[in-house]
Amino acid sequence: MSIHLNAEPGQIAETVLLPGDPLRAKHIAETFLTDPVLHNTVRGMHGYTGTYKGQRVSVQGTGMGIASSMIYVSELITQYGCKNLIRVGTAGSYQENVHVRDIVLAQAACTDSNINNIRFGAKNFAPIADFELLMRAYQIARERGHTTHVGNIMSSDTFYHDDFDQYKIWADFGVLAVEMEAAGLYTLAAKHGVRALTVLTISDHLVTREETTAEERQLTFNAMIEIALDAALGE
Ligand SMILES: O=P(O)(O)O[C@H]1O[C@H](CO)[C@@H](O)[C@H]1O
Ligand SMILES: O=c1cc[nH]c(=O)[nH]1
């Protein structure tokens, strides 16, 4: 047991999918895992372990934002020995050619969070994905015919910015989309020598203001989960 997870030692698999929303953790467990067992109830942040294609895998909600998600990621790595951590989440597109329902694989993550200023002072750390996980996820997504973009993303501490147009600073430098957790996950993975990837589904568009219906989001979300699971477990 750790402060925020009440799973017993050994109850969490080495491979963990990490959605922000704990109810998505429940959906993933019930839809994709065989014999899922609920192992975390602390703060309602559901975590489950089951099997996928015969291999043990867990799914753990992280909450929204770097601050919340880093608590779960830290405890999963240091208290439960997790080694493959794959965030599966939604993101807002910064680029006209990155459409709603597209998949984005976060090769790297910029951030406006202070987490790495605390660590590195005026020097900048570049949080990046595990190359093997990234490569496998890309191959799987392309083979399945999903429109998939690989590149830099933004992990923001702020969902509602005072200046809506501030995203253009990042868009001008090719950043594909915004979410709120990947930079923290990649930093912790680097610190502890484990593997991490972020797989995203575009749910809304900051340039065109396109949106998806809940049903569409669900369908694309399921495709993203299958990409994440197959990439993590080596298909
Ligand atoms: O869909 P999830 O995984 O929660 O991810 C995105 O959605 C939340 C904001 O609505 C943030 O957590 C952001 O990163
Ligand atoms: O963090 C997020 C997630 C989805 N869409 C956004 O605009 N921001």
mmCIF file of C-alpha atoms and ligand atoms in Angstrom:
data_model
loop_
_atom_site.group_PDB
_atom_site.id
_atom_site.type_symbol
_atom_site.label_atom_id
_atom_site.label_comp_id
_atom_site.label_asym_id
_atom_site.label_seq_id
_atom_site.Cartn_x
_atom_site.Cartn_y
_atom_site.Cartn_z
ATOM 1 C CA MET A 1 0.000 0.000 0.000
ATOM 2 C CA SER A 2 1.129 3.542 -0.669
ATOM 3 C CA ILE A 3 -0.380 6.845 0.419
ATOM 4 C CA HIS A 4 -2.724 7.169 -2.567
ATOM 5 C CA LEU A 5 -3.077 3.544 -3.690
ATOM 6 C CA ASN A 6 -4.450 0.746 -1.552
ATOM 7 C CA ALA A 7 -3.445 -2.169 -3.782
ATOM 8 C CA GLU A 8 -1.580 -5.006 -2.084
ATOM 9 C CA PRO A 9 2.069 -5.570 -3.081
ATOM 10 C CA GLY A 10 2.159 -7.549 -6.345
ATOM 11 C CA GLN A 11 -1.419 -6.637 -7.272
ATOM 12 C CA ILE A 12 -0.403 -4.107 -9.939
ATOM 13 C CA ALA A 13 1.135 -5.311 -13.217
ATOM 14 C CA GLU A 14 4.411 -3.988 -14.662
ATOM 15 C CA THR A 15 2.439 -2.497 -17.559
ATOM 16 C CA VAL A 16 -0.083 0.197 -16.615
ATOM 17 C CA LEU A 17 -2.403 2.272 -18.779
ATOM 18 C CA LEU A 18 -3.015 5.728 -17.350
ATOM 19 C CA PRO A 19 -6.175 7.630 -18.302
ATOM 20 C CA GLY A 20 -6.869 10.919 -16.516
ATOM 21 C CA ASP A 21 -10.482 9.957 -15.841
ATOM 22 C CA PRO A 22 -11.019 7.154 -13.288
ATOM 23 C CA LEU A 23 -14.285 6.217 -14.992
ATOM 24 C CA ARG A 24 -12.327 5.621 -18.189
ATOM 25 C CA ALA A 25 -10.116 3.294 -16.177
ATOM 26 C CA LYS A 26 -13.290 1.373 -15.313
ATOM 27 C CA HIS A 27 -14.417 1.392 -18.959
ATOM 28 C CA ILE A 28 -11.011 0.148 -20.135
ATOM 29 C CA ALA A 29 -10.926 -2.612 -17.513
ATOM 30 C CA GLU A 30 -14.461 -3.778 -18.292
ATOM 31 C CA THR A 31 -14.059 -3.567 -22.075
ATOM 32 C CA PHE A 32 -10.526 -4.826 -22.686
ATOM 33 C CA LEU A 33 -9.331 -6.834 -19.684
ATOM 34 C CA THR A 34 -10.230 -10.402 -18.789
ATOM 35 C CA ASP A 35 -11.175 -10.911 -15.123
ATOM 36 C CA PRO A 36 -10.372 -7.339 -14.010
ATOM 37 C CA VAL A 37 -9.954 -6.850 -10.265
ATOM 38 C CA LEU A 38 -10.475 -3.419 -8.711
ATOM 39 C CA HIS A 39 -7.375 -2.753 -6.613
ATOM 40 C CA ASN A 40 -7.625 0.916 -5.846
ATOM 41 C CA THR A 41 -10.506 2.850 -4.334
ATOM 42 C CA VAL A 42 -8.604 5.648 -2.546
ATOM 43 C CA ARG A 43 -10.216 8.986 -3.521
ATOM 44 C CA GLY A 44 -12.344 7.108 -6.087
ATOM 45 C CA MET A 45 -9.301 6.965 -8.385
ATOM 46 C CA HIS A 46 -10.082 3.518 -9.752
ATOM 47 C CA GLY A 47 -7.298 1.088 -10.590
ATOM 48 C CA TYR A 48 -7.754 -2.420 -12.002
ATOM 49 C CA THR A 49 -5.593 -5.379 -12.982
ATOM 50 C CA GLY A 50 -6.590 -8.132 -15.391
ATOM 51 C CA THR A 51 -5.198 -9.821 -18.465
ATOM 52 C CA TYR A 52 -5.103 -8.767 -22.104
ATOM 53 C CA LYS A 53 -4.260 -11.453 -24.680
ATOM 54 C CA GLY A 54 -3.062 -13.578 -21.775
ATOM 55 C CA GLN A 55 -0.691 -10.998 -20.249
ATOM 56 C CA ARG A 56 -1.163 -9.111 -16.972
ATOM 57 C CA VAL A 57 -1.942 -5.446 -17.350
ATOM 58 C CA SER A 58 -3.255 -2.713 -15.076
ATOM 59 C CA VAL A 59 -5.129 0.504 -15.643
ATOM 60 C CA GLN A 60 -5.012 3.370 -13.158
ATOM 61 C CA GLY A 61 -6.803 6.732 -13.239
ATOM 62 C CA THR A 62 -4.477 9.653 -12.541
ATOM 63 C CA GLY A 63 -6.760 12.676 -12.235
ATOM 64 C CA MET A 64 -6.197 15.813 -14.286
ATOM 65 C CA GLY A 65 -2.917 17.697 -14.415
ATOM 66 C CA ILE A 66 0.747 17.064 -13.799
ATOM 67 C CA ALA A 67 0.437 17.514 -10.027
ATOM 68 C CA SER A 68 -2.187 14.783 -9.576
ATOM 69 C CA SER A 69 -0.809 12.380 -12.158
ATOM 70 C CA MET A 70 2.770 12.558 -10.805
ATOM 71 C CA ILE A 71 1.560 11.330 -7.421
ATOM 72 C CA TYR A 72 0.141 8.163 -9.006
ATOM 73 C CA VAL A 73 3.047 7.669 -11.402
ATOM 74 C CA SER A 74 5.597 8.075 -8.573
ATOM 75 C CA GLU A 75 3.831 5.537 -6.367
ATOM 76 C CA LEU A 76 3.319 3.064 -9.228
ATOM 77 C CA ILE A 77 7.026 3.145 -10.037
ATOM 78 C CA THR A 78 8.592 3.336 -6.587
ATOM 79 C CA GLN A 79 6.094 1.313 -4.509
ATOM 80 C CA TYR A 80 4.728 -1.178 -7.048
ATOM 81 C CA GLY A 81 7.641 -1.662 -9.474
ATOM 82 C CA CYS A 82 5.749 -0.610 -12.619
ATOM 83 C CA LYS A 83 7.975 -0.460 -15.699
ATOM 84 C CA ASN A 84 5.806 0.354 -18.749
ATOM 85 C CA LEU A 85 3.555 3.365 -18.220
ATOM 86 C CA ILE A 86 1.312 4.439 -21.052
ATOM 87 C CA ARG A 87 -0.907 7.463 -20.725
ATOM 88 C CA VAL A 88 -4.109 7.263 -22.782
ATOM 89 C CA GLY A 89 -5.928 10.570 -22.908
ATOM 90 C CA THR A 90 -7.716 13.290 -24.811
ATOM 91 C CA ALA A 91 -6.108 16.399 -26.267
ATOM 92 C CA GLY A 92 -6.960 19.647 -28.037
ATOM 93 C CA SER A 93 -5.396 20.147 -31.477
ATOM 94 C CA TYR A 94 -3.104 23.122 -32.172
ATOM 95 C CA GLN A 95 -2.699 22.393 -35.906
ATOM 96 C CA GLU A 96 -5.183 22.568 -38.792
ATOM 97 C CA ASN A 97 -4.009 19.227 -40.203
ATOM 98 C CA VAL A 98 -4.458 17.410 -36.867
ATOM 99 C CA HIS A 99 -8.184 16.699 -36.798
ATOM 100 C CA VAL A 100 -10.602 15.584 -34.134
ATOM 101 C CA ARG A 101 -10.585 11.782 -33.795
ATOM 102 C CA ASP A 102 -6.948 11.611 -35.024
ATOM 103 C CA ILE A 103 -4.371 9.842 -32.868
ATOM 104 C CA VAL A 104 -1.332 11.739 -31.583
ATOM 105 C CA LEU A 105 1.725 9.910 -30.229
ATOM 106 C CA ALA A 106 3.664 12.283 -28.008
ATOM 107 C CA GLN A 107 7.316 11.964 -28.965
ATOM 108 C CA ALA A 108 8.144 14.770 -26.528
ATOM 109 C CA ALA A 109 6.258 17.120 -24.237
ATOM 110 C CA CYS A 110 6.783 20.844 -23.633
ATOM 111 C CA THR A 111 5.299 22.253 -20.473
ATOM 112 C CA ASP A 112 4.384 25.501 -18.758
ATOM 113 C CA SER A 113 4.534 23.656 -15.432
ATOM 114 C CA ASN A 114 7.225 24.501 -12.892
ATOM 115 C CA ILE A 115 8.121 20.850 -12.185
ATOM 116 C CA ASN A 116 11.391 20.877 -14.040
ATOM 117 C CA ASN A 117 12.396 24.403 -13.027
ATOM 118 C CA ILE A 118 12.280 23.082 -9.475
ATOM 119 C CA ARG A 119 14.647 20.255 -10.519
ATOM 120 C CA PHE A 120 16.917 21.898 -13.057
ATOM 121 C CA GLY A 121 16.764 25.632 -12.331
ATOM 122 C CA ALA A 122 17.433 27.732 -15.428
ATOM 123 C CA LYS A 123 18.448 24.676 -17.479
ATOM 124 C CA ASN A 124 15.829 22.878 -19.569
ATOM 125 C CA PHE A 125 15.123 19.135 -19.524
ATOM 126 C CA ALA A 126 13.454 17.655 -22.635
ATOM 127 C CA PRO A 127 10.869 15.053 -21.550
ATOM 128 C CA ILE A 128 10.668 12.346 -24.250
ATOM 129 C CA ALA A 129 8.827 9.090 -24.906
ATOM 130 C CA ASP A 130 10.418 5.648 -24.888
ATOM 131 C CA PHE A 131 11.497 5.076 -28.485
ATOM 132 C CA GLU A 132 10.571 1.392 -28.686
ATOM 133 C CA LEU A 133 7.060 1.960 -27.331
ATOM 134 C CA LEU A 134 6.657 4.924 -29.663
ATOM 135 C CA MET A 135 7.830 2.992 -32.702
ATOM 136 C CA ARG A 136 5.590 0.017 -31.944
ATOM 137 C CA ALA A 137 2.557 2.226 -31.313
ATOM 138 C CA TYR A 138 3.141 4.057 -34.591
ATOM 139 C CA GLN A 139 3.452 0.842 -36.593
ATOM 140 C CA ILE A 140 0.308 -0.619 -35.010
ATOM 141 C CA ALA A 141 -1.722 2.561 -35.517
ATOM 142 C CA ARG A 142 -0.683 2.837 -39.167
ATOM 143 C CA GLU A 143 -1.360 -0.857 -39.861
ATOM 144 C CA ARG A 144 -4.878 -0.376 -38.466
ATOM 145 C CA GLY A 145 -5.498 2.602 -40.704
ATOM 146 C CA HIS A 146 -5.749 5.270 -37.999
ATOM 147 C CA THR A 147 -4.703 8.785 -38.931
ATOM 148 C CA THR A 148 -1.714 9.151 -36.626
ATOM 149 C CA HIS A 149 0.616 12.058 -35.915
ATOM 150 C CA VAL A 150 3.921 11.789 -34.059
ATOM 151 C CA GLY A 151 5.574 14.846 -32.556
ATOM 152 C CA ASN A 152 5.842 17.369 -29.807
ATOM 153 C CA ILE A 153 2.896 18.151 -27.558
ATOM 154 C CA MET A 154 2.160 20.651 -24.789
ATOM 155 C CA SER A 155 1.425 19.559 -21.206
ATOM 156 C CA SER A 156 -0.237 22.590 -19.673
ATOM 157 C CA ASP A 157 -1.075 23.346 -16.051
ATOM 158 C CA THR A 158 -3.973 25.461 -17.287
ATOM 159 C CA PHE A 159 -7.098 24.309 -19.106
ATOM 160 C CA TYR A 160 -8.780 27.745 -19.235
ATOM 161 C CA HIS A 161 -6.154 30.310 -20.234
ATOM 162 C CA ASP A 162 -6.947 34.036 -19.817
ATOM 163 C CA ASP A 163 -5.605 34.552 -23.338
ATOM 164 C CA PHE A 164 -7.121 31.880 -25.609
ATOM 165 C CA ASP A 165 -4.630 32.710 -28.392
ATOM 166 C CA GLN A 166 -1.564 31.941 -26.245
ATOM 167 C CA TYR A 167 -1.508 28.467 -27.828
ATOM 168 C CA LYS A 168 -0.191 30.049 -31.073
ATOM 169 C CA ILE A 169 3.286 30.463 -29.540
ATOM 170 C CA TRP A 170 3.494 26.674 -29.366
ATOM 171 C CA ALA A 171 1.641 26.011 -32.620
ATOM 172 C CA ASP A 172 4.200 28.168 -34.478
ATOM 173 C CA PHE A 173 6.923 25.795 -33.289
ATOM 174 C CA GLY A 174 5.084 22.724 -34.569
ATOM 175 C CA VAL A 175 3.584 21.558 -31.286
ATOM 176 C CA LEU A 176 0.677 19.315 -32.264
ATOM 177 C CA ALA A 177 -1.763 19.372 -29.372
ATOM 178 C CA VAL A 178 -2.363 20.175 -25.724
ATOM 179 C CA GLU A 179 -3.066 17.919 -22.768
ATOM 180 C CA MET A 180 -2.089 18.137 -19.102
ATOM 181 C CA GLU A 181 0.103 15.217 -17.932
ATOM 182 C CA ALA A 182 2.715 13.821 -20.364
ATOM 183 C CA ALA A 183 5.682 16.047 -19.401
ATOM 184 C CA GLY A 184 5.426 14.888 -15.788
ATOM 185 C CA LEU A 185 5.125 11.233 -16.793
ATOM 186 C CA TYR A 186 8.133 11.401 -19.141
ATOM 187 C CA THR A 187 10.240 13.185 -16.531
ATOM 188 C CA LEU A 188 9.524 10.566 -13.873
ATOM 189 C CA ALA A 189 10.138 7.740 -16.343
ATOM 190 C CA ALA A 190 13.564 9.220 -17.141
ATOM 191 C CA LYS A 191 14.388 9.691 -13.462
ATOM 192 C CA HIS A 192 13.540 6.074 -12.616
ATOM 193 C CA GLY A 193 14.753 4.396 -15.827
ATOM 194 C CA VAL A 194 11.360 3.011 -16.871
ATOM 195 C CA ARG A 195 9.465 3.257 -20.161
ATOM 196 C CA ALA A 196 6.686 5.725 -20.886
ATOM 197 C CA LEU A 197 4.515 6.779 -23.790
ATOM 198 C CA THR A 198 1.519 9.059 -24.227
ATOM 199 C CA VAL A 199 -1.158 8.116 -26.757
ATOM 200 C CA LEU A 200 -3.811 10.767 -27.328
ATOM 201 C CA THR A 201 -7.093 11.109 -29.159
ATOM 202 C CA ILE A 202 -7.929 14.591 -30.402
ATOM 203 C CA SER A 203 -11.233 15.531 -28.756
ATOM 204 C CA ASP A 204 -11.443 19.221 -29.689
ATOM 205 C CA HIS A 205 -9.713 21.745 -31.903
ATOM 206 C CA LEU A 206 -8.340 25.106 -30.822
ATOM 207 C CA VAL A 207 -7.965 26.388 -34.408
ATOM 208 C CA THR A 208 -11.164 25.224 -36.118
ATOM 209 C CA ARG A 209 -13.205 24.770 -32.905
ATOM 210 C CA GLU A 210 -14.320 21.348 -34.233
ATOM 211 C CA GLU A 211 -15.696 19.028 -31.573
ATOM 212 C CA THR A 212 -16.622 15.340 -31.382
ATOM 213 C CA THR A 213 -19.751 13.713 -30.051
ATOM 214 C CA ALA A 214 -19.455 11.549 -26.952
ATOM 215 C CA GLU A 215 -20.116 8.460 -29.100
ATOM 216 C CA GLU A 216 -17.372 9.360 -31.583
ATOM 217 C CA ARG A 217 -14.950 9.998 -28.747
ATOM 218 C CA GLN A 218 -15.748 6.594 -27.304
ATOM 219 C CA LEU A 219 -15.034 4.802 -30.600
ATOM 220 C CA THR A 220 -11.733 6.578 -31.213
ATOM 221 C CA PHE A 221 -10.849 6.159 -27.585
ATOM 222 C CA ASN A 222 -11.209 2.399 -27.937
ATOM 223 C CA ALA A 223 -8.842 2.401 -30.927
ATOM 224 C CA MET A 224 -6.288 4.302 -28.854
ATOM 225 C CA ILE A 225 -6.539 1.779 -26.012
ATOM 226 C CA GLU A 226 -5.909 -1.133 -28.342
ATOM 227 C CA ILE A 227 -2.868 0.639 -29.792
ATOM 228 C CA ALA A 228 -1.525 1.291 -26.283
ATOM 229 C CA LEU A 229 -2.116 -2.265 -25.076
ATOM 230 C CA ASP A 230 -0.589 -3.931 -28.128
ATOM 231 C CA ALA A 231 2.413 -1.584 -28.135
ATOM 232 C CA ALA A 232 3.046 -2.186 -24.430
ATOM 233 C CA LEU A 233 2.722 -5.927 -24.554
ATOM 234 C CA GLY A 234 4.676 -6.385 -27.766
ATOM 235 C CA GLU A 235 1.553 -7.541 -29.699
HETATM 236 O O1 LIG B 1 -8.676 12.707 -21.108
HETATM 237 P P1 LIG B 1 -7.646 12.893 -20.031
HETATM 238 O O2 LIG B 1 -6.743 11.731 -19.885
HETATM 239 O O3 LIG B 1 -8.213 13.313 -18.692
HETATM 240 O O4 LIG B 1 -6.699 14.100 -20.539
HETATM 241 C C1 LIG B 1 -7.083 15.428 -20.835
HETATM 242 O O5 LIG B 1 -8.366 15.781 -20.364
HETATM 243 C C2 LIG B 1 -8.270 16.556 -19.136
HETATM 244 C C3 LIG B 1 -8.831 17.931 -19.390
HETATM 245 O O6 LIG B 1 -10.153 17.875 -19.780
HETATM 246 C C4 LIG B 1 -6.779 16.594 -18.802
HETATM 247 O O7 LIG B 1 -6.492 15.549 -17.907
HETATM 248 C C5 LIG B 1 -6.151 16.415 -20.149
HETATM 249 O O8 LIG B 1 -4.815 15.964 -20.142
HETATM 250 O O1 LIG B 2 -6.006 19.405 -21.859
HETATM 251 C C1 LIG B 2 -6.810 19.400 -22.801
HETATM 252 C C2 LIG B 2 -7.497 18.223 -23.186
HETATM 253 C C3 LIG B 2 -8.374 18.275 -24.236
HETATM 254 N N1 LIG B 2 -8.569 19.434 -24.865
HETATM 255 C C4 LIG B 2 -7.924 20.569 -24.509
HETATM 256 O O2 LIG B 2 -8.140 21.624 -25.107
HETATM 257 N N2 LIG B 2 -7.062 20.522 -23.474
#
